[in-house]
Amino acid sequence: MRAKILVVDDDPDILLSLQNRVSFMGHDPLTATNGKDALRLIGEEEPDLVLLDLKIPDITGLDVLKQVGAASLPTKPQDGETPQTTPYTTPLIVILTAFGTIELAVQAMQLGAFDFVPKPFTADHLTVVINKALATVGLHRQVETLRKEVDDQFEPIVSASKQMSQQLTVAKQAAASSATVLLLG
């Protein structure tokens, strides 16, 4: 899968090396040097993955993570919809920092970061992290597709009866679980 990866770092040398690594891996790099541009690009370009430094101008990396996390919180499901649950943000965010502490790593992970990579890191380590994150993105997309298929399987059933509509709602809710359901009547 050719992914769109946003690289956010205020150090031009690191930004260039990350951009080159992403290109070398066959993906499309986007770059930003501050938090404000990062948020703008996340909204406009909808990248699959963000490699985010914590110490960046305008808006810190943690604040970017908080805003992306708040924007990607699952909405309350409508009647019959399956609730969306994932511990990660959309897009997935990998934190890269030279100022890593255990407390900061825990905080970033609690805010929805996919991974926390201390600088300096090797190109091989970064490649593994990117591949793991993109595999997770692929799985999320497959789950969404399957959820939509399950939700759509009840759409062709047309009923004017209020009782039948209620039974279909129950069936949609049960379809999201492994429960056995017996409908009578």
Coordinates of C-alpha atoms in Angstrom, one line a residue:
M1 CA 0.0 0.0 0.0
R2 CA 1.4 3.4 -1.0
A3 CA 0.7 5.6 2.0
K4 CA 0.6 9.3 2.6
I5 CA 3.0 10.0 5.6
L6 CA 3.2 13.4 7.2
V7 CA 6.7 14.1 8.8
V8 CA 6.7 16.9 11.4
D9 CA 10.0 18.2 12.7
D10 CA 11.6 21.6 13.1
D11 CA 15.1 20.4 12.5
P12 CA 15.7 20.6 8.7
D13 CA 18.3 17.8 8.7
I14 CA 16.0 15.3 10.5
L15 CA 13.1 16.4 8.4
L16 CA 15.0 15.7 5.2
S17 CA 16.3 12.4 6.4
L18 CA 12.8 11.3 7.4
Q19 CA 11.4 12.5 4.2
N20 CA 14.0 10.5 2.2
R21 CA 13.3 7.4 4.3
V22 CA 9.6 7.6 3.6
S23 CA 10.2 8.1 -0.1
F24 CA 12.7 5.2 -0.1
M25 CA 10.1 3.0 1.4
G26 CA 7.8 3.8 -1.5
H27 CA 5.4 6.2 0.3
D28 CA 4.4 9.8 -0.3
P29 CA 5.9 12.1 2.2
L30 CA 4.4 15.4 3.3
T31 CA 6.3 17.7 5.6
A32 CA 5.7 20.4 8.2
T33 CA 8.0 22.3 10.5
N34 CA 5.5 23.4 13.2
G35 CA 2.3 22.3 14.9
K36 CA 0.0 24.7 13.1
D37 CA 1.1 23.5 9.7
A38 CA 0.9 19.9 10.9
L39 CA -2.8 20.3 11.9
R40 CA -3.6 22.1 8.7
L41 CA -2.0 19.3 6.6
I42 CA -3.8 16.6 8.7
G43 CA -7.1 18.2 7.9
E44 CA -6.4 18.9 4.2
E45 CA -4.4 15.9 3.1
E46 CA -5.7 13.2 5.5
P47 CA -2.4 11.3 5.8
D48 CA -2.4 7.6 6.8
L49 CA 0.4 8.2 9.3
V50 CA 2.1 11.1 11.1
L51 CA 5.7 11.0 12.3
L52 CA 5.6 13.8 14.9
D53 CA 8.4 15.4 16.9
L54 CA 7.3 16.7 20.4
K55 CA 9.4 19.9 20.5
I56 CA 8.1 21.9 17.6
P57 CA 7.1 25.6 17.3
D58 CA 3.6 27.1 17.5
I59 CA 1.8 24.1 18.9
T60 CA 3.8 21.3 20.7
G61 CA 3.7 17.8 19.5
L62 CA 1.6 16.7 22.5
D63 CA -0.9 19.4 21.8
V64 CA -1.1 18.3 18.2
L65 CA -1.7 14.7 19.5
K66 CA -4.4 16.0 21.8
Q67 CA -6.2 17.9 19.1
V68 CA -6.1 15.0 16.6
G69 CA -7.2 12.6 19.4
A70 CA -10.1 14.8 20.3
A71 CA -11.1 15.0 16.6
S72 CA -10.9 11.3 16.1
L73 CA -13.0 10.3 19.2
P74 CA -15.7 7.9 18.1
T75 CA -19.1 9.5 17.8
K76 CA -22.0 8.0 19.7
P77 CA -23.5 5.3 17.5
Q78 CA -27.0 5.7 16.1
D79 CA -29.6 3.0 16.8
G80 CA -28.3 -0.3 15.4
E81 CA -24.8 1.0 14.6
T82 CA -21.7 -0.7 15.9
P83 CA -19.7 1.5 18.3
Q84 CA -16.2 2.4 16.9
T85 CA -13.5 1.6 19.4
T86 CA -9.8 2.0 18.9
P87 CA -7.1 3.2 21.3
Y88 CA -5.3 5.1 18.5
T89 CA -5.9 8.4 16.8
T90 CA -6.9 8.8 13.1
P91 CA -4.4 9.2 11.5
L92 CA -2.1 7.1 13.5
I93 CA 0.7 9.1 15.1
V94 CA 4.2 8.0 15.9
I95 CA 6.0 10.3 18.4
L96 CA 9.7 10.9 17.7
T97 CA 11.7 12.8 20.3
A98 CA 15.1 13.5 21.7
F99 CA 13.6 14.4 25.0
G100 CA 11.9 11.1 25.8
T101 CA 11.1 10.1 29.4
I102 CA 9.0 7.2 30.6
E103 CA 6.4 9.7 31.9
L104 CA 6.2 11.5 28.5
A105 CA 6.0 8.1 26.6
V106 CA 3.1 7.0 28.9
Q107 CA 1.3 10.3 28.5
A108 CA 1.7 10.2 24.7
M109 CA 0.4 6.6 24.6
Q110 CA -2.6 7.5 26.8
L111 CA -3.4 10.4 24.4
G112 CA -3.6 7.9 21.5
A113 CA 0.0 7.8 20.0
F114 CA 0.6 4.5 18.2
D115 CA 4.3 4.4 19.2
F116 CA 7.0 6.4 20.9
V117 CA 10.4 6.4 19.3
P118 CA 13.3 8.1 21.1
K119 CA 16.0 9.9 19.0
P120 CA 18.5 8.9 17.8
F121 CA 16.9 5.9 16.0
T122 CA 18.2 3.8 13.2
A123 CA 16.7 3.7 9.8
D124 CA 15.8 0.0 10.2
H125 CA 14.0 0.7 13.5
L126 CA 12.0 3.5 11.8
T127 CA 11.2 1.2 8.9
V128 CA 9.8 -1.4 11.3
V129 CA 7.7 1.1 13.1
I130 CA 6.3 2.6 9.9
N131 CA 5.5 -0.8 8.5
K132 CA 3.8 -1.9 11.7
A133 CA 1.7 1.3 11.8
L134 CA 0.7 1.0 8.2
A135 CA -0.3 -2.6 8.8
T136 CA -2.6 -1.4 11.6
V137 CA -4.0 1.3 9.2
G138 CA -4.8 -1.5 6.7
L139 CA -6.5 -3.6 9.4
H140 CA -8.6 -0.6 10.5
R141 CA -9.7 -0.1 6.9
Q142 CA -10.7 -3.8 6.5
V143 CA -12.7 -3.6 9.8
E144 CA -14.5 -0.5 8.6
T145 CA -15.3 -2.2 5.3
L146 CA -16.6 -5.3 7.1
R147 CA -18.7 -3.2 9.5
K148 CA -20.3 -1.4 6.6
E149 CA -21.1 -4.7 4.9
V150 CA -22.7 -6.0 8.0
D151 CA -24.7 -2.7 8.5
D152 CA -25.7 -2.7 4.8
Q153 CA -27.0 -6.3 4.9
F154 CA -30.1 -5.2 6.7
E155 CA -30.9 -2.2 4.4
P156 CA -32.7 -4.2 1.7
I157 CA -35.3 -5.4 4.3
V158 CA -38.3 -3.0 4.0
S159 CA -41.0 -3.1 6.6
A160 CA -43.9 -0.7 7.5
S161 CA -44.5 -2.5 10.7
K162 CA -43.2 -0.8 13.9
Q163 CA -42.6 -4.2 15.5
M164 CA -40.6 -5.4 12.6
S165 CA -38.5 -2.3 12.6
Q166 CA -37.8 -2.8 16.3
Q167 CA -36.8 -6.4 15.6
L168 CA -34.4 -5.3 12.8
T169 CA -32.8 -2.8 15.2
V170 CA -32.3 -5.6 17.7
A171 CA -30.8 -7.8 15.0
K172 CA -28.4 -5.0 13.9
Q173 CA -27.2 -4.6 17.5
A174 CA -26.8 -8.3 17.9
A175 CA -24.9 -8.6 14.7
A176 CA -22.0 -6.7 16.3
S177 CA -21.6 -9.3 19.0
S178 CA -21.1 -13.0 19.1
A179 CA -24.5 -13.5 20.9
T180 CA -27.0 -16.1 19.6
V181 CA -30.4 -14.5 18.9
L182 CA -33.7 -16.2 18.4
L183 CA -36.4 -14.0 16.9
L184 CA -40.0 -15.4 17.2
G185 CA -43.2 -14.1 15.7

